[in-house]
Amino acid sequence: MQNNILIVGGKGLVGGTINRILQERQVQASIFIGTRNPKNNSKELLIDVNTPSTFESITANKIDLIVLAVNDSHNNILLFAQKHGIDYVDITKPTPALVDALQLVDDKTKLNSRIVFGSGWMGGIVPGLVFSKDIDKDAITTVRLMVYYSIKDKAGESSAHFMAENVAVPFVNYVNKETVEVLHFLDSEQYSFSFGLGKREVYNFDTPDLYILNQKEGIDTVKVKMTYNSKLVTSLLGWMQRLSIFKRMSLSARRKVFGGSGAGDVSVFEVLVDHKGGKTGIALESRRGQAELTALSAVLHVEKLLSNTHEAGKYFAHQLYETGEVLTLLNAYPSITIKHLS
């Protein structure tokens, strides 16, 4: 059983929250923080993802499991974990980076540890909710993810930078087995959210769940739409996209548009599943916001690895769980409320 867990980026918003939740739930574990600015603390290790020479402290401290909570654009931590047989959980990657990382750990790669990609909305838990009901996967025809995002919620720098860098770049939706290129904040439609949020305009949004559910799980149609809590902000972003304003803005200007972070607010998303027998869905509210929910998801993935029931190999996060298990674990967390949609 692993005892030594390293959180790379453990001083960031999500990484710090992972640390807090792990300390509360896994008191037997020895948790280390990987940071570029360690204090005089034996549990803080100098780790710079762009400087592999700093990784010597990982083996020196006999780390059994690494949680990546910071952008590692060159996949240096992944390659190090793979080479040294260290379990690895990554919750950081947007779709293009996830595809690149998967090519480094293809089906021909011999692995001596568990490599887990928890990329996706809120730490990769959406596919686990899609498959939470006892429905034959081959019977699922359409999955839609509807996201309510509050500009008052705490937000990490990496997500803001991703939006700034990719808001004017086409991404792929999957419709009836065909790929359809779309842009963020276009193709609006009305959607009524649960938890008293009411009807909102929702727009195209890219998350790795699109790729995972279509390309890896074979679901014909997968779409993601999102709205901000501010109807004005949502409409303004749609207007800017329609007029190609984002294309003409500098990267620094786009970062200012998406770089705000509040003091904290609720986070809500809904997973809608159409299958040959009908329709079903799940609505989830995290009263402590997206950072808490993302961190909790990472901790749940870690706990599945700590159970030592999985062999060495490559996993998407939802593949760690039995049917309905993700739903049960989330439902047990005090700040989460789940509703079943018919």
mmCIF file with all atom_site columns, C-alpha atoms in Angstrom, residues 118-132 143-147 207-210 212-213 219 222-224 269-273 282 284 293 297 301 317-318 326-327 330:
data_model
loop_
_atom_site.group_PDB
_atom_site.id
_atom_site.type_symbol
_atom_site.label_atom_id
_atom_site.label_alt_id
_atom_site.label_comp_id
_atom_site.label_asym_id
_atom_site.label_entity_id
_atom_site.label_seq_id
_atom_site.pdbx_PDB_ins_code
_atom_site.Cartn_x
_atom_site.Cartn_y
_atom_site.Cartn_z
_atom_site.occupancy
_atom_site.B_iso_or_equiv
_atom_site.pdbx_formal_charge
_atom_site.auth_seq_id
_atom_site.auth_comp_id
_atom_site.auth_asym_id
_atom_site.auth_atom_id
_atom_site.pdbx_PDB_model_num
ATOM 1  C CA . GLY A 1 118 ? -8.508  12.470 -14.731 1.00 0.00 ? 118 GLY A CA 1
ATOM 2  C CA . SER A 1 119 ? -8.742  15.230 -17.296 1.00 0.00 ? 119 SER A CA 1
ATOM 3  C CA . GLY A 1 120 ? -12.275 16.382 -17.927 1.00 0.00 ? 120 GLY A CA 1
ATOM 4  C CA . TRP A 1 121 ? -14.834 18.564 -16.267 1.00 0.00 ? 121 TRP A CA 1
ATOM 5  C CA . MET A 1 122 ? -14.266 18.636 -12.488 1.00 0.00 ? 122 MET A CA 1
ATOM 6  C CA . GLY A 1 123 ? -11.470 16.100 -12.386 1.00 0.00 ? 123 GLY A CA 1
ATOM 7  C CA . GLY A 1 124 ? -12.841 13.641 -14.912 1.00 0.00 ? 124 GLY A CA 1
ATOM 8  C CA . ILE A 1 125 ? -15.979 12.523 -13.067 1.00 0.00 ? 125 ILE A CA 1
ATOM 9  C CA . VAL A 1 126 ? -18.471 13.147 -15.882 1.00 0.00 ? 126 VAL A CA 1
ATOM 10 C CA . PRO A 1 127 ? -17.989 9.785  -17.665 1.00 0.00 ? 127 PRO A CA 1
ATOM 11 C CA . GLY A 1 128 ? -18.377 8.070  -14.291 1.00 0.00 ? 128 GLY A CA 1
ATOM 12 C CA . LEU A 1 129 ? -21.772 9.748  -13.946 1.00 0.00 ? 129 LEU A CA 1
ATOM 13 C CA . VAL A 1 130 ? -22.712 8.883  -17.539 1.00 0.00 ? 130 VAL A CA 1
ATOM 14 C CA . PHE A 1 131 ? -22.154 5.228  -16.694 1.00 0.00 ? 131 PHE A CA 1
ATOM 15 C CA . SER A 1 132 ? -23.648 5.435  -13.193 1.00 0.00 ? 132 SER A CA 1
ATOM 16 C CA . VAL A 1 143 ? -24.501 12.600 -23.968 1.00 0.00 ? 143 VAL A CA 1
ATOM 17 C CA . ARG A 1 144 ? -24.826 16.310 -23.228 1.00 0.00 ? 144 ARG A CA 1
ATOM 18 C CA . LEU A 1 145 ? -22.978 18.118 -20.461 1.00 0.00 ? 145 LEU A CA 1
ATOM 19 C CA . MET A 1 146 ? -24.514 21.434 -19.349 1.00 0.00 ? 146 MET A CA 1
ATOM 20 C CA . VAL A 1 147 ? -22.250 23.621 -17.195 1.00 0.00 ? 147 VAL A CA 1
ATOM 21 C CA . THR A 1 207 ? -13.778 19.785 -22.282 1.00 0.00 ? 207 THR A CA 1
ATOM 22 C CA . PRO A 1 208 ? -11.884 16.479 -22.691 1.00 0.00 ? 208 PRO A CA 1
ATOM 23 C CA . ASP A 1 209 ? -15.145 14.643 -21.995 1.00 0.00 ? 209 ASP A CA 1
ATOM 24 C CA . LEU A 1 210 ? -16.048 15.217 -25.652 1.00 0.00 ? 210 LEU A CA 1
ATOM 25 C CA . ILE A 1 212 ? -13.156 10.589 -24.133 1.00 0.00 ? 212 ILE A CA 1
ATOM 26 C CA . LEU A 1 213 ? -16.838 9.764  -24.511 1.00 0.00 ? 213 LEU A CA 1
ATOM 27 C CA . ILE A 1 219 ? -20.856 7.353  -27.959 1.00 0.00 ? 219 ILE A CA 1
ATOM 28 C CA . VAL A 1 222 ? -21.418 14.211 -27.416 1.00 0.00 ? 222 VAL A CA 1
ATOM 29 C CA . LYS A 1 223 ? -21.874 17.932 -26.759 1.00 0.00 ? 223 LYS A CA 1
ATOM 30 C CA . VAL A 1 224 ? -20.844 20.323 -24.004 1.00 0.00 ? 224 VAL A CA 1
ATOM 31 C CA . PHE A 1 269 ? -23.419 20.889 -13.961 1.00 0.00 ? 269 PHE A CA 1
ATOM 32 C CA . GLU A 1 270 ? -25.888 18.442 -15.462 1.00 0.00 ? 270 GLU A CA 1
ATOM 33 C CA . VAL A 1 271 ? -25.218 15.242 -17.402 1.00 0.00 ? 271 VAL A CA 1
ATOM 34 C CA . LEU A 1 272 ? -27.973 14.231 -19.827 1.00 0.00 ? 272 LEU A CA 1
ATOM 35 C CA . VAL A 1 273 ? -27.983 10.764 -21.370 1.00 0.00 ? 273 VAL A CA 1
ATOM 36 C CA . ILE A 1 282 ? -27.928 13.707 -13.154 1.00 0.00 ? 282 ILE A CA 1
ATOM 37 C CA . LEU A 1 284 ? -24.836 18.034 -9.372  1.00 0.00 ? 284 LEU A CA 1
ATOM 38 C CA . LEU A 1 293 ? -15.162 19.427 -6.506  1.00 0.00 ? 293 LEU A CA 1
ATOM 39 C CA . SER A 1 297 ? -12.400 14.008 -7.641  1.00 0.00 ? 297 SER A CA 1
ATOM 40 C CA . HIS A 1 301 ? -8.965  8.657  -7.821  1.00 0.00 ? 301 HIS A CA 1
ATOM 41 C CA . ALA A 1 317 ? -10.470 8.127  -14.282 1.00 0.00 ? 317 ALA A CA 1
ATOM 42 C CA . HIS A 1 318 ? -13.925 6.609  -14.732 1.00 0.00 ? 318 HIS A CA 1
ATOM 43 C CA . VAL A 1 326 ? -18.715 7.556  -8.538  1.00 0.00 ? 326 VAL A CA 1
ATOM 44 C CA . LEU A 1 327 ? -22.286 8.651  -7.859  1.00 0.00 ? 327 LEU A CA 1
ATOM 45 C CA . LEU A 1 330 ? -19.955 12.061 -4.535  1.00 0.00 ? 330 LEU A CA 1
#
